[in-house]
PDB file of C-alpha atoms in Angstrom:
ATOM      1  CA  MET A 871      11.963 -31.703  40.830  1.00 48.00           C
ATOM      2  CA  THR A 872      15.050 -30.928  42.942  1.00 51.00           C
ATOM      3  CA  ASN A 873      15.398 -34.608  43.928  1.00 64.00           C
ATOM      4  CA  ILE A 874      15.794 -35.787  40.329  1.00 72.00           C
ATOM      5  CA  SER A 875      19.310 -37.068  39.671  1.00 78.00           C
ATOM      6  CA  ASN A 876      21.344 -35.854  36.714  1.00 80.00           C
ATOM      7  CA  ARG A 877      21.123 -39.323  35.185  1.00 84.00           C
ATOM      8  CA  LYS A 878      17.332 -39.125  35.147  1.00 88.00           C
ATOM      9  CA  ILE A 879      17.543 -35.638  33.659  1.00 88.00           C
ATOM     10  CA  TYR A 880      19.681 -37.020  30.833  1.00 88.00           C
ATOM     11  CA  VAL A 881      17.083 -39.722  30.250  1.00 90.00           C
ATOM     12  CA  LEU A 882      14.362 -37.050  30.073  1.00 91.00           C
ATOM     13  CA  MET A 883      16.377 -35.121  27.481  1.00 90.00           C
ATOM     14  CA  VAL A 884      16.868 -38.261  25.395  1.00 91.00           C
ATOM     15  CA  PHE A 885      13.088 -38.697  25.410  1.00 94.00           C
ATOM     16  CA  THR A 886      12.729 -35.013  24.504  1.00 93.00           C
ATOM     17  CA  ALA A 887      14.958 -35.516  21.449  1.00 92.00           C
ATOM     18  CA  LEU A 888      12.915 -38.612  20.596  1.00 95.00           C
ATOM     19  CA  PHE A 889       9.655 -36.651  20.889  1.00 96.00           C
ATOM     20  CA  TRP A 890      10.993 -33.838  18.697  1.00 95.00           C
ATOM     21  CA  SER A 891      12.269 -36.266  16.078  1.00 94.00           C
ATOM     22  CA  GLY A 892       8.851 -37.911  16.073  1.00 96.00           C
ATOM     23  CA  ALA A 893       7.328 -34.574  15.063  1.00 96.00           C
ATOM     24  CA  PHE A 894       9.143 -34.815  11.717  1.00 96.00           C
ATOM     25  CA  ILE A 895       7.694 -38.292  11.173  1.00 97.00           C
ATOM     26  CA  THR A 896       4.130 -37.544  12.273  1.00 97.00           C
ATOM     27  CA  GLY A 897       4.284 -34.183  10.503  1.00 97.00           C
ATOM     28  CA  LYS A 898       5.248 -35.908   7.261  1.00 97.00           C
ATOM     29  CA  MET A 899       2.291 -38.256   7.709  1.00 97.00           C
ATOM     30  CA  ALA A 900      -0.130 -35.456   8.614  1.00 97.00           C
ATOM     31  CA  VAL A 901       0.684 -33.249   5.588  1.00 97.00           C
ATOM     32  CA  GLN A 902      -0.828 -35.970   3.412  1.00 96.00           C
ATOM     33  CA  GLU A 903      -4.254 -35.150   4.894  1.00 96.00           C
ATOM     34  CA  PHE A 904      -4.124 -31.577   6.235  1.00 97.00           C
ATOM     35  CA  PRO A 905      -2.827 -28.332   4.687  1.00 97.00           C
ATOM     36  CA  PRO A 906      -0.141 -26.351   6.582  1.00 97.00           C
ATOM     37  CA  PHE A 907      -2.306 -23.699   8.249  1.00 98.00           C
ATOM     38  CA  ALA A 908      -4.780 -26.285   9.514  1.00 98.00           C
ATOM     39  CA  LEU A 909      -1.967 -28.402  10.910  1.00 98.00           C
ATOM     40  CA  THR A 910      -0.545 -25.385  12.700  1.00 98.00           C
ATOM     41  CA  PHE A 911      -3.963 -24.439  14.083  1.00 98.00           C
ATOM     42  CA  PHE A 912      -4.937 -27.880  15.380  1.00 98.00           C
ATOM     43  CA  ARG A 913      -1.488 -28.697  16.748  1.00 97.00           C
ATOM     44  CA  PHE A 914      -1.507 -25.677  19.028  1.00 97.00           C
ATOM     45  CA  LEU A 915      -5.215 -25.760  19.770  1.00 97.00           C
ATOM     46  CA  PHE A 916      -4.663 -29.189  21.320  1.00 97.00           C
ATOM     47  CA  THR A 917      -1.735 -27.905  23.410  1.00 97.00           C
ATOM     48  CA  LEU A 918      -3.648 -25.102  25.118  1.00 97.00           C
ATOM     49  CA  PRO A 919      -5.360 -27.003  27.990  1.00 96.00           C
ATOM     50  CA  PHE A 920      -2.072 -28.693  28.905  1.00 95.00           C
ATOM     51  CA  ILE A 921       0.298 -25.745  28.641  1.00 95.00           C
ATOM     52  CA  PHE A 922      -2.008 -23.340  30.502  1.00 96.00           C
ATOM     53  CA  ALA A 923      -2.540 -25.899  33.272  1.00 95.00           C
ATOM     54  CA  ILE A 924       1.241 -26.093  33.645  1.00 93.00           C
ATOM     55  CA  LEU A 925       1.569 -22.292  33.556  1.00 94.00           C
ATOM     56  CA  TYR A 926      -1.121 -21.800  36.222  1.00 95.00           C
ATOM     57  CA  SER A 927       0.286 -24.511  38.479  1.00 94.00           C
ATOM     58  CA  ARG A 928       3.828 -23.061  38.360  1.00 91.00           C
ATOM     59  CA  GLN A 929       2.907 -19.362  38.322  1.00 91.00           C
ATOM     60  CA  PRO A 930      -0.508 -19.121  40.022  1.00 93.00           C
ATOM     61  CA  GLY A 931      -0.066 -15.439  40.855  1.00 89.00           C
ATOM     62  CA  ALA A 932       1.531 -14.365  37.613  1.00 89.00           C
ATOM     63  CA  TRP A 933      -0.058 -16.288  34.779  1.00 94.00           C
ATOM     64  CA  LEU A 934      -1.753 -13.323  33.090  1.00 94.00           C
ATOM     65  CA  PRO A 935       0.411 -10.916  31.039  1.00 95.00           C
ATOM     66  CA  GLY A 936       0.466  -7.219  31.802  1.00 93.00           C
ATOM     67  CA  ARG A 937      -0.586  -4.678  29.204  1.00 94.00           C
ATOM     68  CA  VAL A 938       2.975  -3.872  28.098  1.00 96.00           C
ATOM     69  CA  GLN A 939       3.767  -7.574  27.714  1.00 96.00           C
ATOM     70  CA  TRP A 940       1.160  -8.284  25.023  1.00 97.00           C
ATOM     71  CA  GLY A 941       3.060  -6.560  22.212  1.00 96.00           C
ATOM     72  CA  PRO A 942       6.215  -8.687  22.599  1.00 96.00           C
ATOM     73  CA  LEU A 943       4.103 -11.823  22.985  1.00 97.00           C
ATOM     74  CA  VAL A 944       2.282 -11.103  19.714  1.00 97.00           C
ATOM     75  CA  ILE A 945       5.590 -10.625  17.888  1.00 97.00           C
ATOM     76  CA  LEU A 946       7.015 -13.845  19.344  1.00 95.00           C
ATOM     77  CA  GLY A 947       3.811 -15.746  18.636  1.00 96.00           C
ATOM     78  CA  PHE A 948       3.879 -14.711  15.004  1.00 97.00           C
ATOM     79  CA  VAL A 949       7.614 -15.110  14.312  1.00 96.00           C
ATOM     80  CA  GLY A 950       8.515 -18.122  16.406  1.00 91.00           C
ATOM     81  CA  THR A 951       5.391 -20.230  16.583  1.00 95.00           C
ATOM     82  CA  PHE A 952       3.053 -19.373  13.711  1.00 97.00           C
ATOM     83  CA  LEU A 953       5.606 -18.603  10.988  1.00 97.00           C
ATOM     84  CA  TYR A 954       8.022 -21.364  11.981  1.00 96.00           C
ATOM     85  CA  HIS A 955       5.409 -24.103  11.993  1.00 97.00           C
ATOM     86  CA  VAL A 956       3.693 -23.012   8.786  1.00 98.00           C
ATOM     87  CA  LEU A 957       7.081 -23.112   7.055  1.00 98.00           C
ATOM     88  CA  PHE A 958       7.847 -26.426   8.768  1.00 97.00           C
ATOM     89  CA  PHE A 959       4.690 -28.054   7.421  1.00 97.00           C
ATOM     90  CA  PHE A 960       5.218 -26.576   3.943  1.00 97.00           C
ATOM     91  CA  SER A 961       8.709 -28.057   4.072  1.00 97.00           C
ATOM     92  CA  LEU A 962       7.433 -31.538   4.925  1.00 96.00           C
ATOM     93  CA  HIS A 963       4.996 -31.324   2.016  1.00 95.00           C
ATOM     94  CA  TYR A 964       7.861 -31.045  -0.479  1.00 95.00           C
ATOM     95  CA  THR A 965      10.909 -32.737   1.067  1.00 93.00           C
ATOM     96  CA  SER A 966      11.781 -35.733   3.216  1.00 92.00           C
ATOM     97  CA  ALA A 967      11.555 -35.869   6.996  1.00 93.00           C
ATOM     98  CA  VAL A 968      15.307 -36.556   7.070  1.00 90.00           C
ATOM     99  CA  ASN A 969      16.186 -33.419   5.092  1.00 91.00           C
ATOM    100  CA  SER A 970      13.877 -31.288   7.230  1.00 93.00           C
ATOM    101  CA  SER A 971      15.398 -32.599  10.445  1.00 91.00           C
ATOM    102  CA  LEU A 972      18.976 -32.138   9.240  1.00 89.00           C
ATOM    103  CA  ILE A 973      18.339 -28.542   8.186  1.00 91.00           C
ATOM    104  CA  GLY A 974      16.372 -27.974  11.390  1.00 90.00           C
ATOM    105  CA  ALA A 975      19.320 -29.231  13.442  1.00 87.00           C
ATOM    106  CA  SER A 976      21.280 -26.158  12.332  1.00 87.00           C
ATOM    107  CA  ASN A 977      19.080 -23.962  14.556  1.00 87.00           C
ATOM    108  CA  PRO A 978      21.859 -23.262  17.114  1.00 84.00           C
ATOM    109  CA  MET A 979      24.161 -22.179  14.295  1.00 85.00           C
ATOM    110  CA  MET A 980      21.667 -19.667  12.920  1.00 89.00           C
ATOM    111  CA  THR A 981      20.798 -18.441  16.424  1.00 87.00           C
ATOM    112  CA  ALA A 982      24.471 -17.852  17.220  1.00 86.00           C
ATOM    113  CA  VAL A 983      24.897 -15.849  14.002  1.00 89.00           C
ATOM    114  CA  LEU A 984      21.871 -13.621  14.669  1.00 90.00           C
ATOM    115  CA  ALA A 985      22.874 -13.148  18.313  1.00 87.00           C
ATOM    116  CA  ALA A 986      26.316 -12.015  17.189  1.00 88.00           C
ATOM    117  CA  LEU A 987      24.825  -9.588  14.657  1.00 89.00           C
ATOM    118  CA  PHE A 988      22.049  -8.081  16.765  1.00 88.00           C
ATOM    119  CA  LEU A 989      22.917  -8.756  20.415  1.00 83.00           C
ATOM    120  CA  ARG A 990      26.674  -8.283  20.063  1.00 82.00           C
ATOM    121  CA  ASP A 991      27.488 -11.773  21.265  1.00 81.00           C
ATOM    122  CA  ARG A 992      31.156 -12.513  20.734  1.00 82.00           C
ATOM    123  CA  LEU A 993      32.068 -15.640  18.797  1.00 82.00           C
ATOM    124  CA  ASP A 994      35.318 -17.385  19.641  1.00 86.00           C
ATOM    125  CA  THR A 995      37.251 -19.568  17.220  1.00 86.00           C
ATOM    126  CA  LEU A 996      35.558 -22.794  18.319  1.00 86.00           C
ATOM    127  CA  ARG A 997      32.047 -21.414  17.818  1.00 84.00           C
ATOM    128  CA  LEU A 998      32.998 -19.932  14.436  1.00 88.00           C
ATOM    129  CA  LEU A 999      34.287 -23.346  13.398  1.00 90.00           C
ATOM    130  CA  GLY A1000      31.029 -24.927  14.576  1.00 87.00           C
ATOM    131  CA  ILE A1001      28.975 -22.405  12.604  1.00 87.00           C
ATOM    132  CA  ALA A1002      31.032 -23.036   9.460  1.00 89.00           C
ATOM    133  CA  LEU A1003      30.638 -26.810   9.844  1.00 89.00           C
ATOM    134  CA  SER A1004      26.894 -26.602  10.433  1.00 87.00           C
ATOM    135  CA  PHE A1005      26.363 -24.362   7.429  1.00 87.00           C
ATOM    136  CA  SER A1006      28.487 -26.662   5.276  1.00 89.00           C
ATOM    137  CA  GLY A1007      26.350 -29.615   6.365  1.00 87.00           C
ATOM    138  CA  VAL A1008      23.166 -27.743   5.486  1.00 88.00           C
ATOM    139  CA  VAL A1009      24.556 -26.920   2.024  1.00 85.00           C
ATOM    140  CA  LEU A1010      25.477 -30.580   1.520  1.00 85.00           C
ATOM    141  CA  THR A1011      21.962 -31.620   2.581  1.00 85.00           C
ATOM    142  CA  ILE A1012      20.227 -29.155   0.260  1.00 81.00           C
ATOM    143  CA  THR A1013      22.434 -29.845  -2.753  1.00 82.00           C
ATOM    144  CA  GLY A1014      23.059 -33.548  -2.224  1.00 78.00           C
ATOM    145  CA  GLY A1015      26.641 -32.816  -3.235  1.00 74.00           C
ATOM    146  CA  ASP A1016      25.517 -31.795  -6.734  1.00 75.00           C
ATOM    147  CA  TRP A1017      26.861 -28.279  -7.252  1.00 72.00           C
ATOM    148  CA  SER A1018      24.786 -27.850 -10.414  1.00 68.00           C
ATOM    149  CA  VAL A1019      21.884 -27.393  -7.978  1.00 67.00           C
ATOM    150  CA  VAL A1020      23.534 -24.147  -6.882  1.00 62.00           C
ATOM    151  CA  SER A1021      24.555 -22.968 -10.344  1.00 61.00           C
ATOM    152  CA  GLY A1022      21.129 -23.753 -11.780  1.00 63.00           C
ATOM    153  CA  PHE A1023      19.277 -22.615  -8.643  1.00 60.00           C
ATOM    154  CA  ALA A1024      17.364 -25.909  -8.776  1.00 64.00           C
ATOM    155  CA  PHE A1025      16.777 -26.226  -5.033  1.00 80.00           C
ATOM    156  CA  ASN A1026      14.067 -28.401  -3.525  1.00 88.00           C
ATOM    157  CA  ALA A1027      11.321 -26.043  -2.344  1.00 92.00           C
ATOM    158  CA  GLY A1028      10.867 -28.039   0.861  1.00 94.00           C
ATOM    159  CA  ASP A1029      14.526 -27.619   1.811  1.00 93.00           C
ATOM    160  CA  LEU A1030      14.263 -23.865   1.278  1.00 94.00           C
ATOM    161  CA  PHE A1031      11.080 -23.695   3.354  1.00 96.00           C
ATOM    162  CA  MET A1032      12.871 -25.481   6.200  1.00 96.00           C
ATOM    163  CA  PHE A1033      15.863 -23.160   5.971  1.00 93.00           C
ATOM    164  CA  ALA A1034      13.458 -20.209   6.202  1.00 96.00           C
ATOM    165  CA  ALA A1035      11.839 -21.909   9.209  1.00 96.00           C
ATOM    166  CA  VAL A1036      15.250 -22.166  10.883  1.00 94.00           C
ATOM    167  CA  PHE A1037      15.794 -18.449  10.323  1.00 95.00           C
ATOM    168  CA  SER A1038      12.360 -17.732  11.802  1.00 96.00           C
ATOM    169  CA  TRP A1039      13.072 -19.806  14.900  1.00 92.00           C
ATOM    170  CA  ALA A1040      16.506 -18.239  15.360  1.00 91.00           C
ATOM    171  CA  ALA A1041      14.910 -14.784  15.200  1.00 93.00           C
ATOM    172  CA  TYR A1042      12.408 -15.940  17.827  1.00 93.00           C
ATOM    173  CA  ALA A1043      15.244 -17.183  20.049  1.00 88.00           C
ATOM    174  CA  VAL A1044      17.083 -13.865  19.843  1.00 90.00           C
ATOM    175  CA  LEU A1045      13.930 -11.772  20.349  1.00 92.00           C
ATOM    176  CA  SER A1046      12.690 -13.850  23.269  1.00 89.00           C
ATOM    177  CA  ARG A1047      16.069 -13.611  24.944  1.00 84.00           C
ATOM    178  CA  CYS A1048      15.815  -9.846  24.737  1.00 89.00           C
ATOM    179  CA  TYR A1049      12.132  -9.598  25.647  1.00 92.00           C
ATOM    180  CA  MET A1050      12.421 -11.823  28.721  1.00 88.00           C
ATOM    181  CA  GLN A1051      14.743  -9.302  30.329  1.00 86.00           C
ATOM    182  CA  ARG A1052      13.113  -6.137  29.054  1.00 92.00           C
ATOM    183  CA  PHE A1053       9.499  -7.098  29.780  1.00 93.00           C
ATOM    184  CA  GLN A1054       9.966  -9.590  32.663  1.00 91.00           C
ATOM    185  CA  LEU A1055       8.510 -12.499  30.711  1.00 91.00           C
ATOM    186  CA  SER A1056       9.117 -16.011  31.986  1.00 90.00           C
ATOM    187  CA  PRO A1057       9.939 -18.798  29.489  1.00 89.00           C
ATOM    188  CA  LEU A1058       6.761 -20.611  30.488  1.00 91.00           C
ATOM    189  CA  MET A1059       4.560 -17.541  29.939  1.00 94.00           C
ATOM    190  CA  ILE A1060       6.161 -16.960  26.541  1.00 93.00           C
ATOM    191  CA  THR A1061       5.505 -20.557  25.546  1.00 93.00           C
ATOM    192  CA  ALA A1062       1.878 -20.641  26.699  1.00 95.00           C
ATOM    193  CA  TYR A1063       0.859 -17.339  25.137  1.00 96.00           C
ATOM    194  CA  THR A1064       2.751 -17.822  21.879  1.00 95.00           C
ATOM    195  CA  PHE A1065       0.875 -21.128  21.551  1.00 96.00           C
ATOM    196  CA  LEU A1066      -2.407 -19.280  22.148  1.00 97.00           C
ATOM    197  CA  LEU A1067      -1.585 -16.437  19.775  1.00 97.00           C
ATOM    198  CA  CYS A1068      -0.425 -18.864  17.094  1.00 97.00           C
ATOM    199  CA  THR A1069      -3.801 -20.596  17.316  1.00 98.00           C
ATOM    200  CA  LEU A1070      -5.647 -17.306  16.938  1.00 98.00           C
ATOM    201  CA  ILE A1071      -3.448 -16.031  14.089  1.00 97.00           C
ATOM    202  CA  SER A1072      -3.755 -19.254  12.096  1.00 98.00           C
ATOM    203  CA  PHE A1073      -7.564 -19.527  12.358  1.00 97.00           C
ATOM    204  CA  PRO A1074      -8.473 -17.149   9.471  1.00 97.00           C
ATOM    205  CA  PHE A1075      -5.931 -18.930   7.260  1.00 98.00           C
ATOM    206  CA  VAL A1076      -7.636 -22.238   8.049  1.00 97.00           C
ATOM    207  CA  LEU A1077     -10.910 -20.781   6.781  1.00 97.00           C
ATOM    208  CA  TRP A1078      -9.062 -19.720   3.618  1.00 97.00           C
ATOM    209  CA  GLU A1079      -7.974 -23.352   3.155  1.00 97.00           C
ATOM    210  CA  ARG A1080     -11.675 -24.370   3.051  1.00 95.00           C
ATOM    211  CA  PRO A1081     -11.738 -26.931   5.894  1.00 96.00           C
ATOM    212  CA  LEU A1082     -14.834 -28.696   4.576  1.00 95.00           C
ATOM    213  CA  ALA A1083     -12.699 -29.876   1.671  1.00 94.00           C
ATOM    214  CA  PHE A1084     -10.432 -31.973   3.914  1.00 95.00           C
ATOM    215  CA  LEU A1085     -11.824 -32.335   7.467  1.00 96.00           C
ATOM    216  CA  PRO A1086     -14.572 -34.865   6.562  1.00 95.00           C
ATOM    217  CA  PHE A1087     -11.957 -37.123   4.968  1.00 95.00           C
ATOM    218  CA  ALA A1088      -9.294 -36.936   7.680  1.00 96.00           C
ATOM    219  CA  SER A1089      -8.391 -40.344   9.107  1.00 97.00           C
ATOM    220  CA  LEU A1090      -7.861 -41.335  12.720  1.00 97.00           C
ATOM    221  CA  GLY A1091      -4.165 -41.661  11.955  1.00 96.00           C
ATOM    222  CA  GLY A1092      -4.062 -38.064  10.758  1.00 96.00           C
ATOM    223  CA  TRP A1093      -5.674 -36.782  13.955  1.00 97.00           C
ATOM    224  CA  LEU A1094      -3.406 -38.942  16.117  1.00 98.00           C
ATOM    225  CA  SER A1095      -0.382 -37.496  14.308  1.00 97.00           C
ATOM    226  CA  ILE A1096      -1.507 -33.989  15.224  1.00 98.00           C
ATOM    227  CA  LEU A1097      -2.217 -35.052  18.800  1.00 97.00           C
ATOM    228  CA  TYR A1098       1.263 -36.555  19.061  1.00 97.00           C
ATOM    229  CA  MET A1099       2.859 -33.301  17.892  1.00 97.00           C
ATOM    230  CA  ALA A1100       0.756 -31.325  20.358  1.00 97.00           C
ATOM    231  CA  VAL A1101       1.190 -33.447  23.484  1.00 96.00           C
ATOM    232  CA  PHE A1102       4.579 -35.104  23.082  1.00 96.00           C
ATOM    233  CA  ALA A1103       6.600 -32.744  20.866  1.00 95.00           C
ATOM    234  CA  SER A1104       5.189 -29.430  22.106  1.00 93.00           C
ATOM    235  CA  VAL A1105       4.003 -29.884  25.726  1.00 94.00           C
ATOM    236  CA  LEU A1106       6.100 -32.748  27.142  1.00 93.00           C
ATOM    237  CA  GLY A1107       9.135 -31.812  25.048  1.00 91.00           C
ATOM    238  CA  TYR A1108       8.985 -28.259  26.361  1.00 87.00           C
ATOM    239  CA  LEU A1109       8.357 -29.331  29.965  1.00 87.00           C
ATOM    240  CA  PHE A1110      11.236 -31.830  29.995  1.00 90.00           C
ATOM    241  CA  GLN A1111      13.524 -29.228  28.439  1.00 86.00           C
ATOM    242  CA  LEU A1112      12.550 -26.659  31.065  1.00 80.00           C
ATOM    243  CA  ILE A1113      13.268 -29.136  33.876  1.00 85.00           C
ATOM    244  CA  ALA A1114      16.628 -29.994  32.325  1.00 86.00           C
ATOM    245  CA  ILE A1115      17.657 -26.353  31.912  1.00 77.00           C
ATOM    246  CA  GLN A1116      16.828 -25.642  35.539  1.00 76.00           C
ATOM    247  CA  ARG A1117      18.752 -28.708  36.734  1.00 82.00           C
ATOM    248  CA  ILE A1118      21.805 -29.022  34.442  1.00 78.00           C
ATOM    249  CA  GLY A1119      21.847 -25.665  32.631  1.00 73.00           C
ATOM    250  CA  ALA A1120      21.057 -24.573  29.083  1.00 68.00           C
ATOM    251  CA  PRO A1121      24.416 -25.477  27.449  1.00 66.00           C
ATOM    252  CA  LYS A1122      24.261 -29.134  28.525  1.00 74.00           C
ATOM    253  CA  ALA A1123      20.558 -29.386  27.669  1.00 78.00           C
ATOM    254  CA  ALA A1124      21.195 -27.903  24.211  1.00 75.00           C
ATOM    255  CA  ILE A1125      23.666 -30.664  23.336  1.00 78.00           C
ATOM    256  CA  PHE A1126      20.807 -33.170  23.209  1.00 83.00           C
ATOM    257  CA  ILE A1127      19.454 -31.468  20.065  1.00 81.00           C
ATOM    258  CA  ASN A1128      22.165 -33.467  18.276  1.00 81.00           C
ATOM    259  CA  LEU A1129      20.101 -36.615  18.835  1.00 88.00           C
ATOM    260  CA  VAL A1130      17.078 -35.281  16.915  1.00 90.00           C
ATOM    261  CA  PRO A1131      18.376 -35.925  13.359  1.00 90.00           C
ATOM    262  CA  VAL A1132      19.808 -39.276  14.490  1.00 89.00           C
ATOM    263  CA  PHE A1133      16.425 -40.429  15.791  1.00 92.00           C
ATOM    264  CA  THR A1134      14.689 -38.962  12.728  1.00 92.00           C
ATOM    265  CA  ILE A1135      16.935 -40.907  10.348  1.00 90.00           C
ATOM    266  CA  ILE A1136      16.167 -44.153  12.197  1.00 91.00           C
ATOM    267  CA  GLN A1137      12.409 -43.533  12.375  1.00 93.00           C
ATOM    268  CA  SER A1138      12.151 -42.306   8.792  1.00 93.00           C
ATOM    269  CA  GLN A1139      13.630 -45.562   7.570  1.00 90.00           C
ATOM    270  CA  LEU A1140      11.538 -47.775   9.854  1.00 91.00           C
ATOM    271  CA  ILE A1141       8.213 -45.917   9.584  1.00 94.00           C
ATOM    272  CA  LEU A1142       8.262 -43.881   6.363  1.00 92.00           C
ATOM    273  CA  GLY A1143      10.573 -46.076   4.317  1.00 91.00           C
ATOM    274  CA  GLU A1144      12.783 -43.144   3.333  1.00 88.00           C
ATOM    275  CA  SER A1145      16.177 -44.122   1.975  1.00 82.00           C
ATOM    276  CA  VAL A1146      19.258 -42.737   3.707  1.00 81.00           C
ATOM    277  CA  GLY A1147      22.564 -43.165   1.866  1.00 83.00           C
ATOM    278  CA  TRP A1148      26.106 -42.651   3.049  1.00 87.00           C
ATOM    279  CA  PHE A1149      26.181 -39.053   1.769  1.00 86.00           C
ATOM    280  CA  LYS A1150      23.141 -38.144   3.895  1.00 84.00           C
ATOM    281  CA  LEU A1151      24.816 -39.737   6.916  1.00 88.00           C
ATOM    282  CA  PHE A1152      27.972 -37.745   6.201  1.00 90.00           C
ATOM    283  CA  SER A1153      25.932 -34.518   5.988  1.00 88.00           C
ATOM    284  CA  ALA A1154      24.283 -35.402   9.303  1.00 88.00           C
ATOM    285  CA  ALA A1155      27.684 -35.951  10.933  1.00 90.00           C
ATOM    286  CA  VAL A1156      28.939 -32.576   9.667  1.00 90.00           C
ATOM    287  CA  ILE A1157      25.864 -30.729  10.979  1.00 88.00           C
ATOM    288  CA  ILE A1158      25.874 -32.534  14.325  1.00 88.00           C
ATOM    289  CA  GLY A1159      29.596 -31.871  14.765  1.00 88.00           C
ATOM    290  CA  GLY A1160      29.097 -28.199  14.015  1.00 86.00           C
ATOM    291  CA  VAL A1161      26.149 -27.882  16.380  1.00 83.00           C
ATOM    292  CA  TYR A1162      28.128 -29.617  19.117  1.00 82.00           C
ATOM    293  CA  LEU A1163      30.971 -27.117  18.783  1.00 83.00           C
ATOM    294  CA  THR A1164      28.562 -24.179  18.610  1.00 79.00           C
ATOM    295  CA  THR A1165      26.666 -25.174  21.769  1.00 73.00           C
ATOM    296  CA  ARG A1166      29.621 -26.617  23.697  1.00 68.00           C
ATOM    297  CA  ALA A1167      31.746 -23.502  23.477  1.00 58.00           C
ATOM    298  CA  ALA A1168      30.952 -21.165  26.334  1.00 47.00           C
ATOM    299  CA  ALA A1169      29.569 -17.807  25.286  1.00 44.00           C
ATOM    300  CA  THR A1170      31.537 -14.758  26.328  1.00 45.00           C
ATOM    301  CA  PRO A1171      29.907 -11.996  28.389  1.00 44.00           C
ATOM    302  CA  GLN A1172      27.195 -10.209  26.475  1.00 49.00           C
ATOM    303  CA  THR A1173      25.727  -6.752  26.418  1.00 47.00           C
ATOM    304  CA  GLY A1174      22.317  -5.148  26.039  1.00 49.00           C
ATOM    305  CA  CYS A1175      19.447  -7.565  25.725  1.00 59.00           C
ATOM    306  CA  ALA A1176      21.880 -10.442  25.651  1.00 40.00           C
ATOM    307  CA  THR A1177      22.095 -10.363  29.453  1.00 33.00           C
ATOM    308  CA  GLY A1178      18.637 -11.912  29.598  1.00 34.00           C
ATOM    309  CA  GLY A1179      18.530 -15.702  29.853  1.00 35.00           C
ATOM    310  CA  LYS A1180      17.085 -17.851  27.139  1.00 35.00           C
ATOM    311  CA  GLN A1181      15.864 -21.392  27.559  1.00 34.00           C
TER     312      GLN A1181
END
């Protein structure tokens, strides 16, 4: 991978953003046929052969966790993979793919806030401005500019589920950053075993959803949607991101997250027929601008667990 030029890395990250945006589209299609826990279970069940093959090929002598590493992996698997994706699929059941992607794009903002609160990261003026912009864009997305939504607490349940998912993922980002240093966990090991643990945790909930009530009626399109999320959004998206971080660094790689809502807006109109008005585009611009400032501004030296790297 050392011979790959920066231009090719940028192309890979564009495809990564495209893959991740496609997860909002295929997820919206899949929730019409599968309940949230089943979607979470099958998505990560299908990733396991691929992600463990990658883990073993890159870390052949260190692909099994030690005893002290299992506890952190269970916590990360529950918070960052299981909880996030269950909330993500609940969100898509109630709101549009565009709204979910716009709220999801505020991930760096929420991560920066939690890192400042719990890891003592210092936030300079530029990052604070980015956080304020991102949060304002999320509020605009959730309310649609109608402030009676706030006064009457008449929020769309799907938007709230996605905001909770963002919080879950931000908590995962902060915890994994700490655990990688404290327990010598590689990003690839964390990814592989959180995928595995998510699959195991979600299985009893799938039984609770009574799979015989929906599995016999699932279409080929529904299964292909899940397969897309597993292979392209989860495995290839992660692998391309890992390559990019190693080659151009995490700050530059993180900037490409700004393309996810852009691609989602385009695909949602072309594939799902969702309408996107000027106000939604304005909200997207506010969020993307805030995320750009949050990720572009260089973090100041950190203390404690914050000294550990995070992909």
